[in-house]
Structures are given as C-alpha cells and as structure tokens.
Amino acid sequence: MAATVYGFPRQGVNRELKKAVESYWSGATDADTLLAAARELRLQRLAQLRDAGIAEIPSNDFSLYDHMLDTAIMVGAIPARHQAEADRLDRYFAMARGTADAAPLEMTKWFDTNYHYLVPELGPGTEFRLDATKPLEEFAEAGMVTRPVLVGPVTFLLLAKPEPGAPAGFEPLRLLDRLLPCYAELLQDLRAAGAEWVQLDEPALVTDQPPAVLAAAKRAYDALSAERSRPKILVATYFDRLGDALPVLAGTAVEGLAMDFTGPAAANLTDLAAAGGIPGKRLVAGVVDGRNIWIADLPAALSTLGTLLGLAQTVDVSASCSLLHVPIDVTLERDLDPQLAGWFAFAAQKLQEISTLAKGLTDGRDAIAGQLQVNAARRAARAASPIVRVDAVRARVTAVRDTDRHRASPYDKRRQAQHERLALPDLPTTTIGSFPQTASLRKARAALRSGALTAEAYDQAMREEIRSVVAEQEALGLDVLVHGEPERNDMVQYFAEQLNGFLATTHGWVQSYGTRYVRPPIIVGDVSRPEPMTVRWSTYAQSLTRKPVKGMLTGPVTMLAWSFVRDDQPHADTAAQVALALRDEVADLAAAGIAAIQVDEPALRETLPLRQAGRAAYLAWAVESFRLTTSGVDDRTQIHTHMCYAEFGDVLQAIIDMDADVISLEAARSNMAIVDDLSRASYPNEVGPGVWDIHSPRVPSVDEIAAHLRTALGSFPAGRLWVNPDCGLKTRGYPEVRATLANLVAATRHVRAEL
Ligand code: GLN
Ligand code: ZN
C-alpha cells in the first residue's frame, strides 16, 4: 500500500513560477533564467513530496503554462499560424497568448473545475510527430524513478477542436490511429530511460460517452498495452464515476487503474464491487478530495480503502485528482485563527493525509493512532463551532415557502409595469456591469491595502470613477446605465468579504490559467449579510442621472462555484443561505429606488455535473436559489441576469425557469445562435444577446453590429430584444470600449429605424 499523487501545484510557495514567466515575457530575463527557475521549482516539489512520504512521485505534471498545450507540442500538433516561430519557447508562449499576427489557441474550462486549458487544433491533415523532450528531461532530472504523467490519447483528442477550415463534421477522435504510434514511441523512450510506471490521464471517460468513444478507448489501450517495451500503464480517471468506461478499461491489459472515490464519484465503490473488482490489476484509490480544502474524514477513507483491498491485486492511496486545484500550503495562512486552520488541508496537508492513510493500511490503525486522534478532534471542533452553525440562519432557510421563490405576478404583467416605469425604446442598449479597471483604480486599491490611502479617500476615488463612468454612458447615449463596478476587486471576493460565513485566504492561490491565479474564498459556516453591500454605490450612481442605473450583484450559484464550498451539508442548503443574504440586498436596492437589478450567474452552466445523472438535481437547486434571490421585489422592479463562457444548449429550460425579466448572454462568436435556440424553446421573457466579443480588443463596425441585430430579429421580436456586449468590460481599455459602444448605439438606431 503506497502513497502517491497525480500532480502537485506548479507555482511554488510564493508564486515564483508566475514571476519567472512574466519576467521572461517582459524581456527582463532570458530563457535560461526562466528554465533554471522552473527546474529549481520542480526539484523543490520533488523533495517536498518525498519528505511527506509520497512513495511514487509523479513527473511531467509540471507546466510552464498548461498541460494540454504541453501535450499538443509533444505530439507535434502545432497550428500552421505558429509554425514560423523558430524558437521553441517563443512558439510555446505564442500558442498560449498569441502574437501580433497569430491568434492564440482558444482557452476553455478543464471539466467542471476553474482551471482553463488551451484547446489543441487538429484537422484531417494533422500529422503527429513525437517530441519527447519535456517528459524525458523531467524524468531524468529527478534523480529518482518517478511516474511520468501524460494526458491520455483519448482525452487529448476529445478535448481538441477542429482546426480553422476543417471540413464540417470533422471529429479529432478520427485521428486516434495516427496518434497512437506517437504514444507508443514515447512509452518506449520512457522505458528506455528507466520508467517503471507511466500515468495516462483520461478524465474524459468520466463524462457520458457514446459507444464509439468507448470503443476508441478500448482500441487505444489494447494497442498501447500490446507494446513490448514500455512501462506499466496506469490509466487515471477522476472528477466523476467511471460508469460504462470501467468494464472497457478493466478489459484491457493495462496494469493499473486510478479511480475517484469522493463526491459524486463515490459510486465507483459500488460499481467496482458489482463488477467483481479488477483482479490482477493495481488500483490507485483517490480517497482524499483533491478539489476541496477540508481535512479528510480519515476513518471513513480507511474503511473505503479496506473494502477496496479485496477488489484489486494491489491498492495504493491518492487524492481524487491532481492537487493542482487546491492552494499549496495552509501553514502560509499566518492570519488565520489556528483553530480554523486545523480544519483545512491544502496540497501540502493532503500529502500528509495520503501518506498517513497508506501507513494505516500497511501497518494497522495503531501505527497512526496519533494522527487519527488529531483528525477526530479537529472534525469534532468544526462540527460544534458556532461559526459553522448559526441557528437564526437555519431557521430562516427552514421557513422559506414556495411562494418566496415566485414573483408576485407572471411576466406579462410585470413587463407592463416595468415598461411604464422605465419608458425604454425598443432594443434598449446597456452593458453588463464593469467598465475598464484602469491603472489608477488598481493603484488606489493597492494604496488602500498598504495604508497610503484612507478609507474615505479611497471611497472618494471610487465615487469619482463612478461619476466618470456614468458621464461616459450618458455621452454615448446608452439607455440603461451601470455604475461600472470600480469598487470590486473580483465579483465573488467582493461579496465574500462582506458576508458572514465566508473566509478569505492570503496565500490560497490556485491556478486559473497560465500565470493567472485566483484565491477562492472558503465558505466555512452559515451565511448571512450583516449590512447592505452595494446600495451606497448604486444609489450614488443613480443620483447622477435620470436614466435608470442597474444594481449589480453576483448570484448564489456563482458565489458557490468560485469558492471552496462546505462539505458538511448539501450544496442546495448553502446556496439557499447565500440566496437569502442576497435577497435582502435586492430588497434594499429596490427600496432605494433602483428600478433594474442584475444578478449575474456566469458560472451556472460550468458547474453542471459532468454526468447527465446528476444534472436535474443540480439545476433544480440552482434555479431555486436564483429565484429565491430575486422574487422578493414588486412587479415594477426589473430583474436581469447574465451568463457567459459557455454553450447554453444544455440549460435552456433552466434559463426559462429562472424567470428573470431580462437575460444577457454571450452570443457574438456564435453569431446570435442562442437567440434562435431560445425562441425555439419558447423562452417567454426578454433577452440581450451579446453583439461584441469582449475577449478581443477588436472594435466591431456599425454594420457588423447591425447585422447581428438583424439576425437576432429574425427569430425574436424587437420588443423583447436588448442590445449589449457579451460580458463585462473590465479587461478592456477605454479606447476600444468607447469606440465599440458608440458603434453599438449607432447600429441600434439604424435597426430601430427599420422596424
Ligand atoms: N457584472 C460582471 C461584469 O460586468 C459580470 C462578469 C461575468 O459575467 N463574468 O464584470
Ligand atoms: Zn459575463
């Protein structure tokens, strides 16, 4: 029984990797300096894992930017537009970030995590060629036998997309037979270098897959395991239950399978037992939650492991997935109450838990009696803590009635009341909330933190900014204004800092993409709102204009999705608490005269469970918590919501059920397709499909925006259509924001004249 992990945070204790990479980008340091810093970090990690008792240590889980990008380079899948770049490192970063003349690869979410990977582009003409430099070098430099980690061939192809210009209907998975020889050659090289095991990550197999994909997985692993000279193969799966793919993988000759036994994947235990286990194979059991920050229930994990012992030839202990998704070390949190700190296991603490469990299984519980005692005491303290359970909050959730989740009147009646109050033209124009976060705003925030600026002076700076944002919008001629969100560092953190029950960290950085790291707050206890959070900003903005200013809140689903969520009660209960806190804020905004209130839910789609089986229950609580947030206002208050970063096809019914008066959605890149989808689904309320892809500084012309609007009008009536960008403008600069919004207003006037 050995301890292992599939991967460890890459950034270093003080985000040294971020600094090294960004300093290379800025030209301040050269490639050798960057590569030396990266190597140093890898060697430190290695020592840390070894010292923590991890017996089988991974390699090649490190990345300068992203592991999917590494894999694309490893198999030679380099888009034509990047092939001219001669320097290896510059080409790597060009694919990640783009250059003046070559767009980067698209970026998207890694399954249902907040990590973003770069999407490889493949076409019928793609010829794969192995470049094994990275895995071989990282194996060799370790100075010990490590287990190289690779993205498996099936997941690699399933997550890739057709290259620009590929024939319609081209599926990258068709390239499997061309890709496998690359992997076979790599396995041979790794064996020659001394690798005993290799880990092939296949998380795509925990999503619902048609028989053709399962057949491809079988073909892939039959072929790879038939190679004569290779390390033993561990196929790693995580994030959900393996389901239909379990018998497929079990039926191949691979030597090992890694499975997740936490959260929704706990069902793997019964599935595995029902299948009669995987006799003759090695099972790596992910019993420590790799995605959340709570200490493990060690006795429960031991009992799972005990059951698993009879179901495989050998059983090793691991986290449920790579530790990439949790912060690096809780002992860095010097401001944290030590009692609370004991409740959390970040990556370093999870290593201890895993090696403790391995020791407990090998040497018996007595050998880890001390650890079990500490673990039990900490869990008991958490369960009994007054921070965790607040009776008043619970009583309020219990008292919620179904009518609290329904607006007083149906949409048609509300619409009339809102149109009388707001007196908007057809095709009203608006924005999604944030305006550019300028350097002077960031400076003011830093000055507040360092004490160089008093709270009053900071407030004054924010008011100045709001005044200028309102004036900009007046000058542009927009119909419904926003205050611009200058006071918000982040749309979740801003609220988390003001709500009881949320905890912020100082060093809890988690990689979001490339060199971007976020510090998700932790929901430790019952959530409530001590006082209004946004009212003074919204009312100040409203005082400056006769046009309506939208109130702006982050919805309950997104508050949960971008935080570490408590594991001691259903998410639905936590969401209801957050919803009630936000409901009070909505009521206060309405009472202060704010006529339109937007409750953002950009994360609603991305948190959808990976497998169909879990989706209905999730969508039920997601919709209910949104409605609980927004249903307390009278007919005359217009409720908006906003979603982005996703395909909405799977959640159309949920969008309808949310019953917001207006929803704004990302739509520019898909040429307004969502409007037709909503119309076919008989969506009854108002919609603002985005006409500007804000991910790019490109300024769309009046004609282009007008064309988008005409397309939308092809399937939706003008009286229910809004005009807005795809998302908030905080990452854009003022020049392109002014130019685009001017075009947006002009295009709207043209199209209105045609009605
Ligand atoms: N209101 C937020 C903004 O405009 C919404 C951000 C988002 O959808 N991610 O920035
Ligand atoms: Zn958005």
PDB file of C-alpha atoms in Angstrom, residues 133-224:
ATOM      1  CA  THR A 133      11.913  16.380 -24.749  1.00  0.00           C
ATOM      2  CA  LYS A 134       9.804  17.560 -21.820  1.00  0.00           C
ATOM      3  CA  PRO A 135       8.738  14.235 -20.262  1.00  0.00           C
ATOM      4  CA  LEU A 136      12.215  12.752 -20.775  1.00  0.00           C
ATOM      5  CA  GLU A 137      14.061  15.729 -19.313  1.00  0.00           C
ATOM      6  CA  GLU A 138      11.785  15.970 -16.333  1.00  0.00           C
ATOM      7  CA  PHE A 139      12.147  12.239 -15.737  1.00  0.00           C
ATOM      8  CA  ALA A 140      15.925  12.398 -15.979  1.00  0.00           C
ATOM      9  CA  GLU A 141      16.423  15.480 -13.794  1.00  0.00           C
ATOM     10  CA  ALA A 142      14.502  13.930 -10.874  1.00  0.00           C
ATOM     11  CA  GLY A 143      17.396  11.701  -9.904  1.00  0.00           C
ATOM     12  CA  MET A 144      14.928   9.016  -8.824  1.00  0.00           C
ATOM     13  CA  VAL A 145      12.412   6.844 -10.603  1.00  0.00           C
ATOM     14  CA  THR A 146       9.276   8.927 -10.995  1.00  0.00           C
ATOM     15  CA  ARG A 147       5.976   8.168 -12.733  1.00  0.00           C
ATOM     16  CA  PRO A 148       5.654  10.381 -15.811  1.00  0.00           C
ATOM     17  CA  VAL A 149       2.198  11.905 -16.191  1.00  0.00           C
ATOM     18  CA  LEU A 150       0.687  12.361 -19.662  1.00  0.00           C
ATOM     19  CA  VAL A 151      -2.695  13.426 -20.941  1.00  0.00           C
ATOM     20  CA  GLY A 152      -4.091  10.202 -22.406  1.00  0.00           C
ATOM     21  CA  PRO A 153      -4.686   9.976 -26.162  1.00  0.00           C
ATOM     22  CA  VAL A 154      -8.478   9.681 -25.932  1.00  0.00           C
ATOM     23  CA  THR A 155      -8.901  12.701 -23.653  1.00  0.00           C
ATOM     24  CA  PHE A 156      -6.422  14.678 -25.759  1.00  0.00           C
ATOM     25  CA  LEU A 157      -8.461  14.103 -28.910  1.00  0.00           C
ATOM     26  CA  LEU A 158     -11.844  14.576 -27.248  1.00  0.00           C
ATOM     27  CA  LEU A 159     -10.786  17.941 -25.841  1.00  0.00           C
ATOM     28  CA  ALA A 160      -9.256  19.147 -29.121  1.00  0.00           C
ATOM     29  CA  LYS A 161     -11.277  21.061 -31.687  1.00  0.00           C
ATOM     30  CA  PRO A 162     -11.305  21.065 -35.490  1.00  0.00           C
ATOM     31  CA  GLU A 163      -8.702  23.488 -36.845  1.00  0.00           C
ATOM     32  CA  PRO A 164      -9.964  26.571 -38.709  1.00  0.00           C
ATOM     33  CA  GLY A 165     -11.057  25.475 -42.166  1.00  0.00           C
ATOM     34  CA  ALA A 166     -11.513  21.792 -41.259  1.00  0.00           C
ATOM     35  CA  PRO A 167     -14.414  20.202 -43.165  1.00  0.00           C
ATOM     36  CA  ALA A 168     -17.759  20.379 -41.366  1.00  0.00           C
ATOM     37  CA  GLY A 169     -18.326  17.417 -39.095  1.00  0.00           C
ATOM     38  CA  PHE A 170     -14.625  16.605 -38.715  1.00  0.00           C
ATOM     39  CA  GLU A 171     -14.012  14.951 -35.352  1.00  0.00           C
ATOM     40  CA  PRO A 172     -10.475  14.926 -33.924  1.00  0.00           C
ATOM     41  CA  LEU A 173     -11.094  11.461 -32.459  1.00  0.00           C
ATOM     42  CA  ARG A 174     -10.814  10.140 -36.011  1.00  0.00           C
ATOM     43  CA  LEU A 175      -7.085  10.754 -35.707  1.00  0.00           C
ATOM     44  CA  LEU A 176      -6.662   8.166 -32.947  1.00  0.00           C
ATOM     45  CA  ASP A 177      -4.889   5.597 -35.090  1.00  0.00           C
ATOM     46  CA  ARG A 178      -2.491   8.240 -36.300  1.00  0.00           C
ATOM     47  CA  LEU A 179      -1.825   9.442 -32.755  1.00  0.00           C
ATOM     48  CA  LEU A 180      -1.245   6.100 -31.045  1.00  0.00           C
ATOM     49  CA  PRO A 181       2.172   5.419 -32.646  1.00  0.00           C
ATOM     50  CA  CYS A 182       3.373   8.672 -31.042  1.00  0.00           C
ATOM     51  CA  TYR A 183       2.324   7.478 -27.611  1.00  0.00           C
ATOM     52  CA  ALA A 184       3.805   4.018 -28.294  1.00  0.00           C
ATOM     53  CA  GLU A 185       7.135   5.557 -29.207  1.00  0.00           C
ATOM     54  CA  LEU A 186       7.028   7.745 -26.099  1.00  0.00           C
ATOM     55  CA  LEU A 187       6.332   4.762 -23.856  1.00  0.00           C
ATOM     56  CA  GLN A 188       9.329   3.033 -25.386  1.00  0.00           C
ATOM     57  CA  ASP A 189      11.539   6.063 -24.736  1.00  0.00           C
ATOM     58  CA  LEU A 190      10.337   6.334 -21.154  1.00  0.00           C
ATOM     59  CA  ARG A 191      11.009   2.665 -20.561  1.00  0.00           C
ATOM     60  CA  ALA A 192      14.489   3.027 -22.019  1.00  0.00           C
ATOM     61  CA  ALA A 193      15.052   5.923 -19.620  1.00  0.00           C
ATOM     62  CA  GLY A 194      14.095   3.699 -16.698  1.00  0.00           C
ATOM     63  CA  ALA A 195      10.419   4.498 -16.035  1.00  0.00           C
ATOM     64  CA  GLU A 196       8.547   1.645 -14.366  1.00  0.00           C
ATOM     65  CA  TRP A 197       5.075   3.155 -14.474  1.00  0.00           C
ATOM     66  CA  VAL A 198       3.520   5.811 -16.658  1.00  0.00           C
ATOM     67  CA  GLN A 199       0.254   7.637 -15.842  1.00  0.00           C
ATOM     68  CA  LEU A 200      -2.133   8.353 -18.696  1.00  0.00           C
ATOM     69  CA  ASP A 201      -4.885  10.764 -17.600  1.00  0.00           C
ATOM     70  CA  GLU A 202      -8.275  10.017 -19.124  1.00  0.00           C
ATOM     71  CA  PRO A 203     -10.772  12.206 -17.260  1.00  0.00           C
ATOM     72  CA  ALA A 204     -12.874  12.473 -20.434  1.00  0.00           C
ATOM     73  CA  LEU A 205     -14.007   8.920 -19.709  1.00  0.00           C
ATOM     74  CA  VAL A 206     -15.972  10.052 -16.657  1.00  0.00           C
ATOM     75  CA  THR A 207     -18.371  12.025 -18.856  1.00  0.00           C
ATOM     76  CA  ASP A 208     -21.273  10.395 -20.725  1.00  0.00           C
ATOM     77  CA  GLN A 209     -19.735   8.961 -23.875  1.00  0.00           C
ATOM     78  CA  PRO A 210     -21.338   7.189 -26.831  1.00  0.00           C
ATOM     79  CA  PRO A 211     -20.308   3.605 -27.689  1.00  0.00           C
ATOM     80  CA  ALA A 212     -17.969   4.851 -30.420  1.00  0.00           C
ATOM     81  CA  VAL A 213     -15.831   6.696 -27.864  1.00  0.00           C
ATOM     82  CA  LEU A 214     -15.763   3.722 -25.511  1.00  0.00           C
ATOM     83  CA  ALA A 215     -14.699   1.576 -28.452  1.00  0.00           C
ATOM     84  CA  ALA A 216     -11.936   4.075 -29.219  1.00  0.00           C
ATOM     85  CA  ALA A 217     -10.756   3.886 -25.596  1.00  0.00           C
ATOM     86  CA  LYS A 218     -10.623   0.116 -25.864  1.00  0.00           C
ATOM     87  CA  ARG A 219      -8.683   0.298 -29.121  1.00  0.00           C
ATOM     88  CA  ALA A 220      -6.239   2.791 -27.647  1.00  0.00           C
ATOM     89  CA  TYR A 221      -5.436   0.826 -24.521  1.00  0.00           C
ATOM     90  CA  ASP A 222      -5.401  -2.553 -26.262  1.00  0.00           C
ATOM     91  CA  ALA A 223      -2.867  -1.117 -28.664  1.00  0.00           C
ATOM     92  CA  LEU A 224      -0.683   0.613 -26.074  1.00  0.00           C
TER      93      LEU A 224
END
